[in-house]
CSV table of C-alpha atoms and ligand atoms in Angstrom, one decimal:
chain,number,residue,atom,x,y,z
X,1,UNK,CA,-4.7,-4.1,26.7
X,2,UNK,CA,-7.1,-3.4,24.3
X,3,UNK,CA,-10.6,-5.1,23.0
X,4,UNK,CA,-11.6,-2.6,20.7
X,5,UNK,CA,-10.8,-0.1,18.0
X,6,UNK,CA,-13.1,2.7,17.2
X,7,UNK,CA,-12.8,3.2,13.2
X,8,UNK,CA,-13.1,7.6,11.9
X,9,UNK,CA,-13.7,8.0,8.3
X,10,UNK,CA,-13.4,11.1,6.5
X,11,UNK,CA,-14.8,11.6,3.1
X,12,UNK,CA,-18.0,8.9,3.8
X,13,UNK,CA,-18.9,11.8,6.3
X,14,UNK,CA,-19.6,14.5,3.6
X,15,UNK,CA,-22.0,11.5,1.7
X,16,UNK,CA,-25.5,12.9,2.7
X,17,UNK,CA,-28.5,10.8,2.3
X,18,UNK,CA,-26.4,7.7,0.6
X,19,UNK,CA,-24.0,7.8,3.5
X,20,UNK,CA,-25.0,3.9,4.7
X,21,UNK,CA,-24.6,2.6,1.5
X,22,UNK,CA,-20.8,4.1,2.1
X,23,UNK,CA,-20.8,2.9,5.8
X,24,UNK,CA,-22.3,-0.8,5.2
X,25,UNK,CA,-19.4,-0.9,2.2
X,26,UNK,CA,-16.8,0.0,5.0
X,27,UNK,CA,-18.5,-2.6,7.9
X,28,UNK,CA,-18.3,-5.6,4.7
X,29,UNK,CA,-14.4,-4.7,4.3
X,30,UNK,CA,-14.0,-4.5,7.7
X,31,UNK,CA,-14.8,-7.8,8.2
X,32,UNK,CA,-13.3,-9.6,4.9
X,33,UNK,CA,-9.8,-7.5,6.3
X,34,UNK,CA,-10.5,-9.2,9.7
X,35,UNK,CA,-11.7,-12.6,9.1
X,36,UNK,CA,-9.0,-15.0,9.2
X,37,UNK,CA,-7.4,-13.3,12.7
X,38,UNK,CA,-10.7,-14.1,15.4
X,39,UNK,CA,-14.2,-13.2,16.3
X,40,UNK,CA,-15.0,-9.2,15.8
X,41,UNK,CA,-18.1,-7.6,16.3
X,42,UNK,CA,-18.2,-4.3,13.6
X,43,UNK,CA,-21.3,-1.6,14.1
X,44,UNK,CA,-21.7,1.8,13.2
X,45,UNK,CA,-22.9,4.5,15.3
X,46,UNK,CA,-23.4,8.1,14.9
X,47,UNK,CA,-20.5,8.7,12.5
X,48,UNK,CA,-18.1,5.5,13.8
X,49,UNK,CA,-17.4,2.0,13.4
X,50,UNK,CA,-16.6,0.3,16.1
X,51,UNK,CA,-15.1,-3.1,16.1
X,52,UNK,CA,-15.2,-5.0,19.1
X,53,UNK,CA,-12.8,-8.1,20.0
X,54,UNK,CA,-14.7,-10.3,22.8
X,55,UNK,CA,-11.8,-13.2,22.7
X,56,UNK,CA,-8.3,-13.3,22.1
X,57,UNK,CA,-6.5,-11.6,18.7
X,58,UNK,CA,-3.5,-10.8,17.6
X,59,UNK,CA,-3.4,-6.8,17.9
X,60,UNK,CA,-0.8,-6.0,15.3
X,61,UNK,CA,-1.7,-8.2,12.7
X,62,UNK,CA,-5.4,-6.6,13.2
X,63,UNK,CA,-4.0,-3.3,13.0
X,64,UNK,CA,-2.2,-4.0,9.9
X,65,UNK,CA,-5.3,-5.7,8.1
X,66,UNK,CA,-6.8,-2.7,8.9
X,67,UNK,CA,-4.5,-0.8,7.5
X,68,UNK,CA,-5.4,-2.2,4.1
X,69,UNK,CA,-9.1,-1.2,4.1
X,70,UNK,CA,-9.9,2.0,1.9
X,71,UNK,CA,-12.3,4.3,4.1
X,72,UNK,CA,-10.4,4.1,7.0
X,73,UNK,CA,-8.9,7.6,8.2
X,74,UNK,CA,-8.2,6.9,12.0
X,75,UNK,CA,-7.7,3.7,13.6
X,76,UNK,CA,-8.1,4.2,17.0
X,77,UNK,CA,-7.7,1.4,19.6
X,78,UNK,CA,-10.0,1.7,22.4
X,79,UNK,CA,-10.8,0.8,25.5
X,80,UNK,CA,-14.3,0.5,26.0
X,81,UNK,CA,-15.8,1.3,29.9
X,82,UNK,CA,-19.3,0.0,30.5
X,83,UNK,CA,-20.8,2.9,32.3
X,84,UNK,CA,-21.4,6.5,31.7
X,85,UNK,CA,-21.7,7.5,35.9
X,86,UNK,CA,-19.0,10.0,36.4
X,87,UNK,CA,-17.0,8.7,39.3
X,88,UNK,CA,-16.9,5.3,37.7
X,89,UNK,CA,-15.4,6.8,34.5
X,90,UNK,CA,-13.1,8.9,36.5
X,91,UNK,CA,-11.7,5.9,37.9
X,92,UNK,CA,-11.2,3.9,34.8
X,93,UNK,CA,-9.8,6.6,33.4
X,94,UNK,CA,-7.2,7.2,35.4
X,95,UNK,CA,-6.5,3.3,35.2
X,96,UNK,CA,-5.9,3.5,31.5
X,97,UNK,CA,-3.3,6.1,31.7
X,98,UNK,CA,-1.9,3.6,34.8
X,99,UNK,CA,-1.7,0.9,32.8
X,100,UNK,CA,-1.2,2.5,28.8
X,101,UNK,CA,1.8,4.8,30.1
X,102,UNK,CA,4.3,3.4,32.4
X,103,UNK,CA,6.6,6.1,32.1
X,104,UNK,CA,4.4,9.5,33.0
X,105,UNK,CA,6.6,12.3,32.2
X,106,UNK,CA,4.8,14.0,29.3
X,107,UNK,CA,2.2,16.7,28.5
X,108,UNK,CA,-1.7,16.3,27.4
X,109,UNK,CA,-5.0,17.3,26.9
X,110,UNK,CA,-7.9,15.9,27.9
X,111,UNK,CA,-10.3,16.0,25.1
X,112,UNK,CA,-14.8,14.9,25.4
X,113,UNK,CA,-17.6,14.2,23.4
X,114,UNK,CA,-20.9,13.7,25.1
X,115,UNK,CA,-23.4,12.1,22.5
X,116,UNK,CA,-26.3,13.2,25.1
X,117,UNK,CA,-26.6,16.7,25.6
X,118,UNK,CA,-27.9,16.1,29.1
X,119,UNK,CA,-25.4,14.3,30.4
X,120,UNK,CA,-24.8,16.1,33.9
X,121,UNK,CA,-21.8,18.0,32.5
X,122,UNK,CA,-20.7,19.6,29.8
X,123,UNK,CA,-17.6,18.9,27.2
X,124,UNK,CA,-15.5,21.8,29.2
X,125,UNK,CA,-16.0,20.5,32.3
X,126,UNK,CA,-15.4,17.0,31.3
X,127,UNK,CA,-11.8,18.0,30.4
X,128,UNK,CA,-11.8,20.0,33.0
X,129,UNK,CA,-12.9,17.6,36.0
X,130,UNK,CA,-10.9,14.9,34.1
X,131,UNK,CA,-8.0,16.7,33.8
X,132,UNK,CA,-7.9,17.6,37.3
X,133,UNK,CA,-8.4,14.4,38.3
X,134,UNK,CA,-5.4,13.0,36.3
X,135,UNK,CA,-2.8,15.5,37.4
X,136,UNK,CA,-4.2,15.0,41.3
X,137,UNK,CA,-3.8,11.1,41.0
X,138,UNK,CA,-0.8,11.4,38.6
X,139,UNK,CA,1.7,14.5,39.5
X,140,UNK,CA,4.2,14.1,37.1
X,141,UNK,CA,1.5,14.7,34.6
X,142,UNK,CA,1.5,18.1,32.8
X,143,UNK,CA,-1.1,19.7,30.8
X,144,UNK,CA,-0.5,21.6,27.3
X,145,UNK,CA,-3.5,22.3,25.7
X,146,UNK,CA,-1.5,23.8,22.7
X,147,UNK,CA,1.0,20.8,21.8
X,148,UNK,CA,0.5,18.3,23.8
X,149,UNK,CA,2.7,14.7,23.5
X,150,UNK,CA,-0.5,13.1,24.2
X,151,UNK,CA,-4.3,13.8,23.7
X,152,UNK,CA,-6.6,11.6,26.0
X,153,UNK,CA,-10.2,11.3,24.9
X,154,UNK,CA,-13.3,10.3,26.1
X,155,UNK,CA,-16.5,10.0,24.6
X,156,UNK,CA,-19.3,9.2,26.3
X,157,UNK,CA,-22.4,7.5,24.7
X,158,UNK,CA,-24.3,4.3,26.2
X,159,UNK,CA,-21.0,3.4,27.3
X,160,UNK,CA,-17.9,5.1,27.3
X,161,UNK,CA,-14.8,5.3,25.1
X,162,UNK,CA,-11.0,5.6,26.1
X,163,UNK,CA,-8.7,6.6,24.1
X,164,UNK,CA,-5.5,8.1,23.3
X,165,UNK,CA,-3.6,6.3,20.6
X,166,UNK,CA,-4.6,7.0,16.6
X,167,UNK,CA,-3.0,5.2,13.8
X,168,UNK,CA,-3.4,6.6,9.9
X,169,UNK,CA,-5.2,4.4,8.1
X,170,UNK,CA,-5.1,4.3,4.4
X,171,UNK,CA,-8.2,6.8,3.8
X,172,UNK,CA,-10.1,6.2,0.4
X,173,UNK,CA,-13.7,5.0,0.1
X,174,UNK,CA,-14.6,1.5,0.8
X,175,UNK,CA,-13.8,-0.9,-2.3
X,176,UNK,CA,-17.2,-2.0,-4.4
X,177,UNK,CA,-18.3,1.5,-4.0
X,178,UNK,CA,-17.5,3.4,-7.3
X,179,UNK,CA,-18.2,0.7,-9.6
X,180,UNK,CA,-15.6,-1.7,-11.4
X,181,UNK,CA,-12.8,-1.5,-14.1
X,182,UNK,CA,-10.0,-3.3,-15.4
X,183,UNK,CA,-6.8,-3.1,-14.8
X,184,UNK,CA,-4.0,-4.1,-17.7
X,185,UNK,CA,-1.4,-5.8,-15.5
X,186,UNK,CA,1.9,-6.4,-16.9
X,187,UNK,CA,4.7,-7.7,-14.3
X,188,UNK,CA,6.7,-3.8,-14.1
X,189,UNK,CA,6.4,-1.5,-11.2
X,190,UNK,CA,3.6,0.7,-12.6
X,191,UNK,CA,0.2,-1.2,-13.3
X,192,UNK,CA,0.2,-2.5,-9.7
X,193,UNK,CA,0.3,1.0,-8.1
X,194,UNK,CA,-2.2,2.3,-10.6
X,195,UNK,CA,-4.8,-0.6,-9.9
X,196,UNK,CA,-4.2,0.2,-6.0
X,197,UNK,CA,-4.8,3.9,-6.7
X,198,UNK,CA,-7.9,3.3,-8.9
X,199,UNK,CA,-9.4,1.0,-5.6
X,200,UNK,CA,-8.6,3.6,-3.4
X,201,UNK,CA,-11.1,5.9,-4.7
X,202,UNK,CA,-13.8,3.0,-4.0
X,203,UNK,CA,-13.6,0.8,-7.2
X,204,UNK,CA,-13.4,-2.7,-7.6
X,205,UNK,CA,-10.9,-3.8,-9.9
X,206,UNK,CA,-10.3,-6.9,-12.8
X,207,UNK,CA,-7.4,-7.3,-14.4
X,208,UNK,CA,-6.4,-8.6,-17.6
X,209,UNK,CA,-2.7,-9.7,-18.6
X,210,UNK,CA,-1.4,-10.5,-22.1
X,211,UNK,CA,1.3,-13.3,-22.3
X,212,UNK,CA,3.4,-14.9,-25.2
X,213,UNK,CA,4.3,-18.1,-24.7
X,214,UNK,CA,6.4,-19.8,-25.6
X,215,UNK,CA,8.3,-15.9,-25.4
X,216,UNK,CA,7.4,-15.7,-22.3
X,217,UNK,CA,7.8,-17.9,-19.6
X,218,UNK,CA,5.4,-19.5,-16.7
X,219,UNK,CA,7.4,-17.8,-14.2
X,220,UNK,CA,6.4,-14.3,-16.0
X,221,UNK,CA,2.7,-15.1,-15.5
X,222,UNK,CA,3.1,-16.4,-12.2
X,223,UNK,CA,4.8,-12.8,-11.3
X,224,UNK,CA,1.6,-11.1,-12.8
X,225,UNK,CA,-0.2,-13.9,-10.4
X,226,UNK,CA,1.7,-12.7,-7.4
X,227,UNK,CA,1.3,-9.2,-8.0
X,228,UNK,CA,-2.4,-9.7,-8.3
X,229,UNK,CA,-2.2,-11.6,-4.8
X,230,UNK,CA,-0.4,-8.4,-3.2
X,231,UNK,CA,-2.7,-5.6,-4.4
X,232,UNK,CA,-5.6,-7.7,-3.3
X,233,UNK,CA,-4.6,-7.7,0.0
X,234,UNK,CA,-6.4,-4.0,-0.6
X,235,UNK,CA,-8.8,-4.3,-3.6
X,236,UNK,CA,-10.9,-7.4,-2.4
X,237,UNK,CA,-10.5,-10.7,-4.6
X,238,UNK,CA,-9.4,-10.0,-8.6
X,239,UNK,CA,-10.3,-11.6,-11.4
X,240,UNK,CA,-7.8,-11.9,-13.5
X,241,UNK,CA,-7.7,-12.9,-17.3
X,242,UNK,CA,-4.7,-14.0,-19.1
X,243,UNK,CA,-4.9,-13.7,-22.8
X,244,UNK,CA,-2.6,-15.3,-24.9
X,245,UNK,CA,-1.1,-12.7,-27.3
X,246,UNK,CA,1.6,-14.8,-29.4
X,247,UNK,CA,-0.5,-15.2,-32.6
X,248,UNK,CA,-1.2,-11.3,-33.0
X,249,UNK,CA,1.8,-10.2,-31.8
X,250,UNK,CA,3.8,-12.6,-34.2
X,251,UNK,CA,1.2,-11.2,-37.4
X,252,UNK,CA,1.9,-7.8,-36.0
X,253,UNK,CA,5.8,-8.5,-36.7
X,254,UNK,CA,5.5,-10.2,-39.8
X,255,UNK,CA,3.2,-7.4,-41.3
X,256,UNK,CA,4.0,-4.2,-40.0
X,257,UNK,CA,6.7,-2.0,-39.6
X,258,UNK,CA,8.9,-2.8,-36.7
X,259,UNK,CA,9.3,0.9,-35.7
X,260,UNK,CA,5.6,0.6,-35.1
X,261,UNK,CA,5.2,-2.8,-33.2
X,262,UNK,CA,4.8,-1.7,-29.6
X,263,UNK,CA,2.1,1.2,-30.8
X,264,UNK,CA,0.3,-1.4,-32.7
X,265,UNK,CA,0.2,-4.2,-29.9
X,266,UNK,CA,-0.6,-1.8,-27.4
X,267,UNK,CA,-3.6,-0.7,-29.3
X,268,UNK,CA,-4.6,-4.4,-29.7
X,269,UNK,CA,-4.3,-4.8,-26.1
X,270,UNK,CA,-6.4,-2.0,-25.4
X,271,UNK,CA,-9.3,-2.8,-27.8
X,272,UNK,CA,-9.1,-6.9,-26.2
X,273,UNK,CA,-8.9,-5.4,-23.0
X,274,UNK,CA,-11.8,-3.2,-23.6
X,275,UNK,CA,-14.2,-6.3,-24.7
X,276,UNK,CA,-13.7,-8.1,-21.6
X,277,UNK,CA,-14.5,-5.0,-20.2
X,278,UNK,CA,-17.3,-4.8,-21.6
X,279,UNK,CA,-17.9,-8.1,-21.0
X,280,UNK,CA,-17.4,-8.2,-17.6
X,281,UNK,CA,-19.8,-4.8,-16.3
X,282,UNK,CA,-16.1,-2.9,-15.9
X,283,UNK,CA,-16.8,0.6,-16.5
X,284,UNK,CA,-13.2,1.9,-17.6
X,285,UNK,CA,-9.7,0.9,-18.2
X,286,UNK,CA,-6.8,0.9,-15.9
X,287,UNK,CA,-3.7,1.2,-17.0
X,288,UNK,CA,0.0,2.3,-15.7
X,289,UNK,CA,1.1,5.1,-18.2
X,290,UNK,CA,3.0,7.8,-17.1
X,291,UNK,CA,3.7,11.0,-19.5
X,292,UNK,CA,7.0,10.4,-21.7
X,293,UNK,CA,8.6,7.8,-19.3
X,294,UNK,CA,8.8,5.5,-22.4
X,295,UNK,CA,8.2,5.7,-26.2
X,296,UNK,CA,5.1,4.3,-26.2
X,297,UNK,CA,3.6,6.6,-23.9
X,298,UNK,CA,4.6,10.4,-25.4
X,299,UNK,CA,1.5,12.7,-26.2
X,300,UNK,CA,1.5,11.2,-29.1
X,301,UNK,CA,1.7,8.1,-28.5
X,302,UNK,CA,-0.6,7.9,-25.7
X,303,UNK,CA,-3.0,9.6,-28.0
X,304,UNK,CA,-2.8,6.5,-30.7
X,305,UNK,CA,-3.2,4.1,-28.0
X,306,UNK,CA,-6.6,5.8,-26.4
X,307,UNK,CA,-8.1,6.5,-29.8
X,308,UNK,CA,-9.2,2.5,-29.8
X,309,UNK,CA,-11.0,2.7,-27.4
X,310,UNK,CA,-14.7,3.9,-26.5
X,311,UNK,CA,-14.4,3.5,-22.5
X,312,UNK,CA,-12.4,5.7,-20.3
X,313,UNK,CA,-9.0,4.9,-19.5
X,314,UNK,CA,-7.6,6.1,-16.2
X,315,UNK,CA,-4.4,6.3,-15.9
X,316,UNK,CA,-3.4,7.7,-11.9
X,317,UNK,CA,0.4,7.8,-12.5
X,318,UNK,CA,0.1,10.1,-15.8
X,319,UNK,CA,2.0,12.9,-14.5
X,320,UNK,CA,4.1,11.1,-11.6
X,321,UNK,CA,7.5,11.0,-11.7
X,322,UNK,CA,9.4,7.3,-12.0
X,323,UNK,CA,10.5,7.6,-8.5
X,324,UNK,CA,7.3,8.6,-6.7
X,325,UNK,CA,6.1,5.3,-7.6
X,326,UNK,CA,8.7,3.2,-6.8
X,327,UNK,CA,7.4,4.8,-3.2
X,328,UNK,CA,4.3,3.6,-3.7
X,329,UNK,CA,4.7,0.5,-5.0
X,330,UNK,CA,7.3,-0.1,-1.8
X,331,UNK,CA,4.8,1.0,0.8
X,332,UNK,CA,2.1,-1.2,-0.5
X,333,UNK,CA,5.1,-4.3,-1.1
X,334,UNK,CA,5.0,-5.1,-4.9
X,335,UNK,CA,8.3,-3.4,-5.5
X,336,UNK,CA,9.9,-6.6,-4.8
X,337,UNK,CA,8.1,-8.9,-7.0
X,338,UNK,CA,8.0,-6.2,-9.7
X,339,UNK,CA,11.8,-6.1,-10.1
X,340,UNK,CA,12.0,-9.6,-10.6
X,341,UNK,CA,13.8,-10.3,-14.0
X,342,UNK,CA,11.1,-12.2,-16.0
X,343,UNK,CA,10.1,-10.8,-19.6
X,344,UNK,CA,7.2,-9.2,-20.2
X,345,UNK,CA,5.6,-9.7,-23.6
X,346,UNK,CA,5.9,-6.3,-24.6
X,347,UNK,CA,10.0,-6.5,-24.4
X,348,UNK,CA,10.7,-9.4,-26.7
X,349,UNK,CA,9.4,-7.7,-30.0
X,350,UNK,CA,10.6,-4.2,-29.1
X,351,UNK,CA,12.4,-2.4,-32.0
X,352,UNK,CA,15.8,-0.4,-31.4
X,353,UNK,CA,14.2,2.7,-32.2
X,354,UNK,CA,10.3,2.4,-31.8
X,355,UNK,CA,8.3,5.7,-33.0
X,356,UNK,CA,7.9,7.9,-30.6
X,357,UNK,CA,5.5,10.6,-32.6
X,358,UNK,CA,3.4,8.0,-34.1
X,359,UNK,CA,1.0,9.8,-36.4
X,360,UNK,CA,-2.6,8.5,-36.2
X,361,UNK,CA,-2.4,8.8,-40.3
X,362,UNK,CA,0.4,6.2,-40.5
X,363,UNK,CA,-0.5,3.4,-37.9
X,364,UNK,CA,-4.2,3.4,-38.8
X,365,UNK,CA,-2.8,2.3,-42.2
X,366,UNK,CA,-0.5,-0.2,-41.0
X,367,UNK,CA,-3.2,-1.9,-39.3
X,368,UNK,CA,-4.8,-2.4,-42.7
X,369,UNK,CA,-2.3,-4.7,-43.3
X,370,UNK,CA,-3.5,-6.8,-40.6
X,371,UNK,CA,-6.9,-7.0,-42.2
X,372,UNK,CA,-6.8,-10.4,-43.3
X,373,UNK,CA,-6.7,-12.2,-40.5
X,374,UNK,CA,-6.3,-10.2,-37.5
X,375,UNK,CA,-10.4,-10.4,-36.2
X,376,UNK,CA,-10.1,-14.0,-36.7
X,377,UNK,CA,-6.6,-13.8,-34.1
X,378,UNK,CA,-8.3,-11.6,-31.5
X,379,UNK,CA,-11.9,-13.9,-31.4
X,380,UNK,CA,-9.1,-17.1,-30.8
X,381,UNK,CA,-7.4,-14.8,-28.4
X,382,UNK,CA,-11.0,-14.1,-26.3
X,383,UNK,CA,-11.8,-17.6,-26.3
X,384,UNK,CA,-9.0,-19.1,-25.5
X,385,UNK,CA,-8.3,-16.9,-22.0
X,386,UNK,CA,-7.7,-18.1,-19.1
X,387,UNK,CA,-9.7,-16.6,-16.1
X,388,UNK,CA,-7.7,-17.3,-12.6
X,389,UNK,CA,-9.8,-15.9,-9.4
X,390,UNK,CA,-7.4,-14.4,-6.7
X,391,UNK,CA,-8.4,-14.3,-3.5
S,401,ATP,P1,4.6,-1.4,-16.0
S,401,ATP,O1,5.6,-1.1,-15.0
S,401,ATP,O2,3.2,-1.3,-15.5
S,401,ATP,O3,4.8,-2.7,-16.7
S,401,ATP,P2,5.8,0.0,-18.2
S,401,ATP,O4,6.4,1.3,-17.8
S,401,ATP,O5,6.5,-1.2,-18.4
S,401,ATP,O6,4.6,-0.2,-17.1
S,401,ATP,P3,4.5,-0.3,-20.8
S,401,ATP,O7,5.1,-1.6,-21.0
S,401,ATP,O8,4.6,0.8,-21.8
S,401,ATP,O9,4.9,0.5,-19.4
S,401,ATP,O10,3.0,-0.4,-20.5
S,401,ATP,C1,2.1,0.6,-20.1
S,401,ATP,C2,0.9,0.0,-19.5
S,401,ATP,O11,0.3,-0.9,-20.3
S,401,ATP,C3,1.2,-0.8,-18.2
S,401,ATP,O12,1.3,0.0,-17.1
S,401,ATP,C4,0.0,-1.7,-18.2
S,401,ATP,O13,-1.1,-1.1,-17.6
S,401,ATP,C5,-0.2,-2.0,-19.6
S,401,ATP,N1,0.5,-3.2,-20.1
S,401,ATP,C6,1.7,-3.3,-20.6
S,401,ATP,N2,2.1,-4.6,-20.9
S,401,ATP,C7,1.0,-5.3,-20.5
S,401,ATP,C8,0.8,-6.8,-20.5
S,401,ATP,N3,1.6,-7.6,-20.9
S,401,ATP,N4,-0.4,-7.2,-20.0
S,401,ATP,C9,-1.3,-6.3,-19.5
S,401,ATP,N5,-1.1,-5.0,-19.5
S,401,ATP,C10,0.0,-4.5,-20.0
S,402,MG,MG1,5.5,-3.2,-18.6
């Protein structure tokens, strides 16, 4: 029954003079989200987007695209009447609440926005007329204007706009508005939520993924592949880059101690992850650390790993608790795939009792050991990576 949605943003509202850049990101996601499922028409006005749908589509799977675009508060499906002459409106009013509830028997409130401040009558007695209108041609009706089961609003601009229905959308700001940075993406639960958290707040995201072959298999890559695929569903397309880490993370065992391994890779993936970075105009580092939920990411440890590097690092699960992200990661679908048995690089050279108080002191001199050849390692490891685009 509906060829339209009408599209409320919140934070893009507070943007002041830059507010179109904000808007024109939200009209371009808009349309990526919608592209495969028919012909829309997305414009702003005043504060909205509207997205009109002249032919067929498929409302649910447009509803749910939408659901993936950051800067969306509201999703309101609309019916859209073309006229703004009273009695006309009246009338197709009291149509949609024919046709949109079968079944009468509940409460509302009429609710009006007049974009023209001489339209002939005012917001109270819009809701007022309205209302009276609705209850007259519909007597099981009731009105509650404290809690009412439904709110039925009409705006009236050029044209005029139905509706009654509003869906949450995933708020944010629109993606490719805050930048870019990369996102270290292993195959667990964690770096996937804390990439989708990171676009949320507007930024575009790369990834990069560190592999040991023949330690770990093509089905562990094609997990971090897959994972990629699922967050981009809200991120926009993902570069991702898949460094091969065998040859450093075999000198890292054969020179240093074992307690020390996973602190000592980590820090090589964060300094490799940081030159694509750089590389690649990110402006920070994404990872999925959480305070204490493993060894490697104590105080202390999480202080030996940042210490590398000169860019910030965000990490948006640092002080979540295991379980609140196994909600998030099931609401945006990667839980799934994440759980899937496949070794990660990081578990095949872990020691039984890694250091979990590493002092700075310490590792800084067991790197030393890797003097010899480990710049020489890392330049083969940057050369040698594999870029795959998802889309
Ligand atoms: P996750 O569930 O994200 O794998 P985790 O709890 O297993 O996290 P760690 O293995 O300590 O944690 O890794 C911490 C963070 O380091 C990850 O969230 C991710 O950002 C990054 N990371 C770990 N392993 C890799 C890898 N093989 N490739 C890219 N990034 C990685
Ligand atoms: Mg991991």
């Amino acid at each position: 029954m509906y060829k339209a949605f009408l599209i409320k943003y919140a934070e893009i509202g507070i943007k002041g003079k830059n507010r179109y850049i904000f808007e024109n990101a939200l009209k371009d996601q808009i349309k990526n989200a919608l592209k495969n499922l028919g012909n829309f028409l997305v414009s702003k006005e005043q504060g909205r987007v509207y997205i009109e749908c002249p032919d067929e589509f498929d409302y649910e799977e447009s509803v749910e695209a939408l659901k993936t675009v950051f800067g969306i508060a509201w999703i309101c499906p609309v019916m859209i009447v073309d006229t703004i002459e009273w009695e006309e409106l009246k009338t197709a009013v009291g149509d949609y609440v024919e046709k949109r509830y079968p079944d009468r028997n509940f409460t509302f409130k009429m609710e009006a926005k007049r974009a023209d401040k001489n339209y002939p009558l005012t917001t109270p007695e819009m809701c007022m007329k309205m209302g009276g209108y609705l209850l007259e041609r519909f007597p099981e009706l009731k009105v509650d204007v404290h809690n009412p089961q439904v709110r039925i609003m009409v705006e009236v601009r050029t044209r005029s706009y139905v509706y009654s229905e509003v869906i949450p959308g995933p708020g944010g700001m629109p993606v490719g508005t805050s930048g870019k940075a990369m996102l270290l993406l292993s195959g667990g639960i964690d770096s996937p939520v804390a990439g989708y958290m990171i676009a949320k707040r507007g930024v575009a995201i790369d990834a990069v993924y560190f592999h040991a072959p023949p330690y770990t298999s093509e089905r562990a890559k094609q997990k971090v592949v897959d994972l990629a695929k699922l967050i981009s569903r809200y991120t926009g397309p993902i570069k991702l880059h898949v460094v091969n880490f065998t040859d450093i993370q075999l000198y890292i065992y054969e020179k240093c101690p074992h307690e020390e391994l996973t602190i000592i890779m980590r820090r090589y993936m964060m300094r490799i992850a940081e030159t694509i970075a750089e590389e690649t105009g990110c402006l920070g580092l994404i990872t999925g650390e959480s305070i204490g939920q493993v060894a490697s990411q104590t105080l202390q440890s999480l202080m030996s790993t940042n210490e590398v590097c000169n860019m910030p690092v965000y990490r948006p699960l640092i002080a979540f608790d295991k379980q609140d992200i196994v909600t998030i990661s099931e609401k945006i679908n990667t839980y799934e795939t994440s759980i899937l048995p496949f070794e990660d690089c990081c578990t095949i050279f872990v020691a039984k009792h890694p250091v979990t108080k590493p002092s700075a002191k310490v590792i800084r001199h067991s790197e030393k050991l890797l003097e010899e050849n480990i710049e020489a390692l890392t330049k083969t490891a940057l050369e040698t990576k594999e870029i795959i685009m998802i889309k």
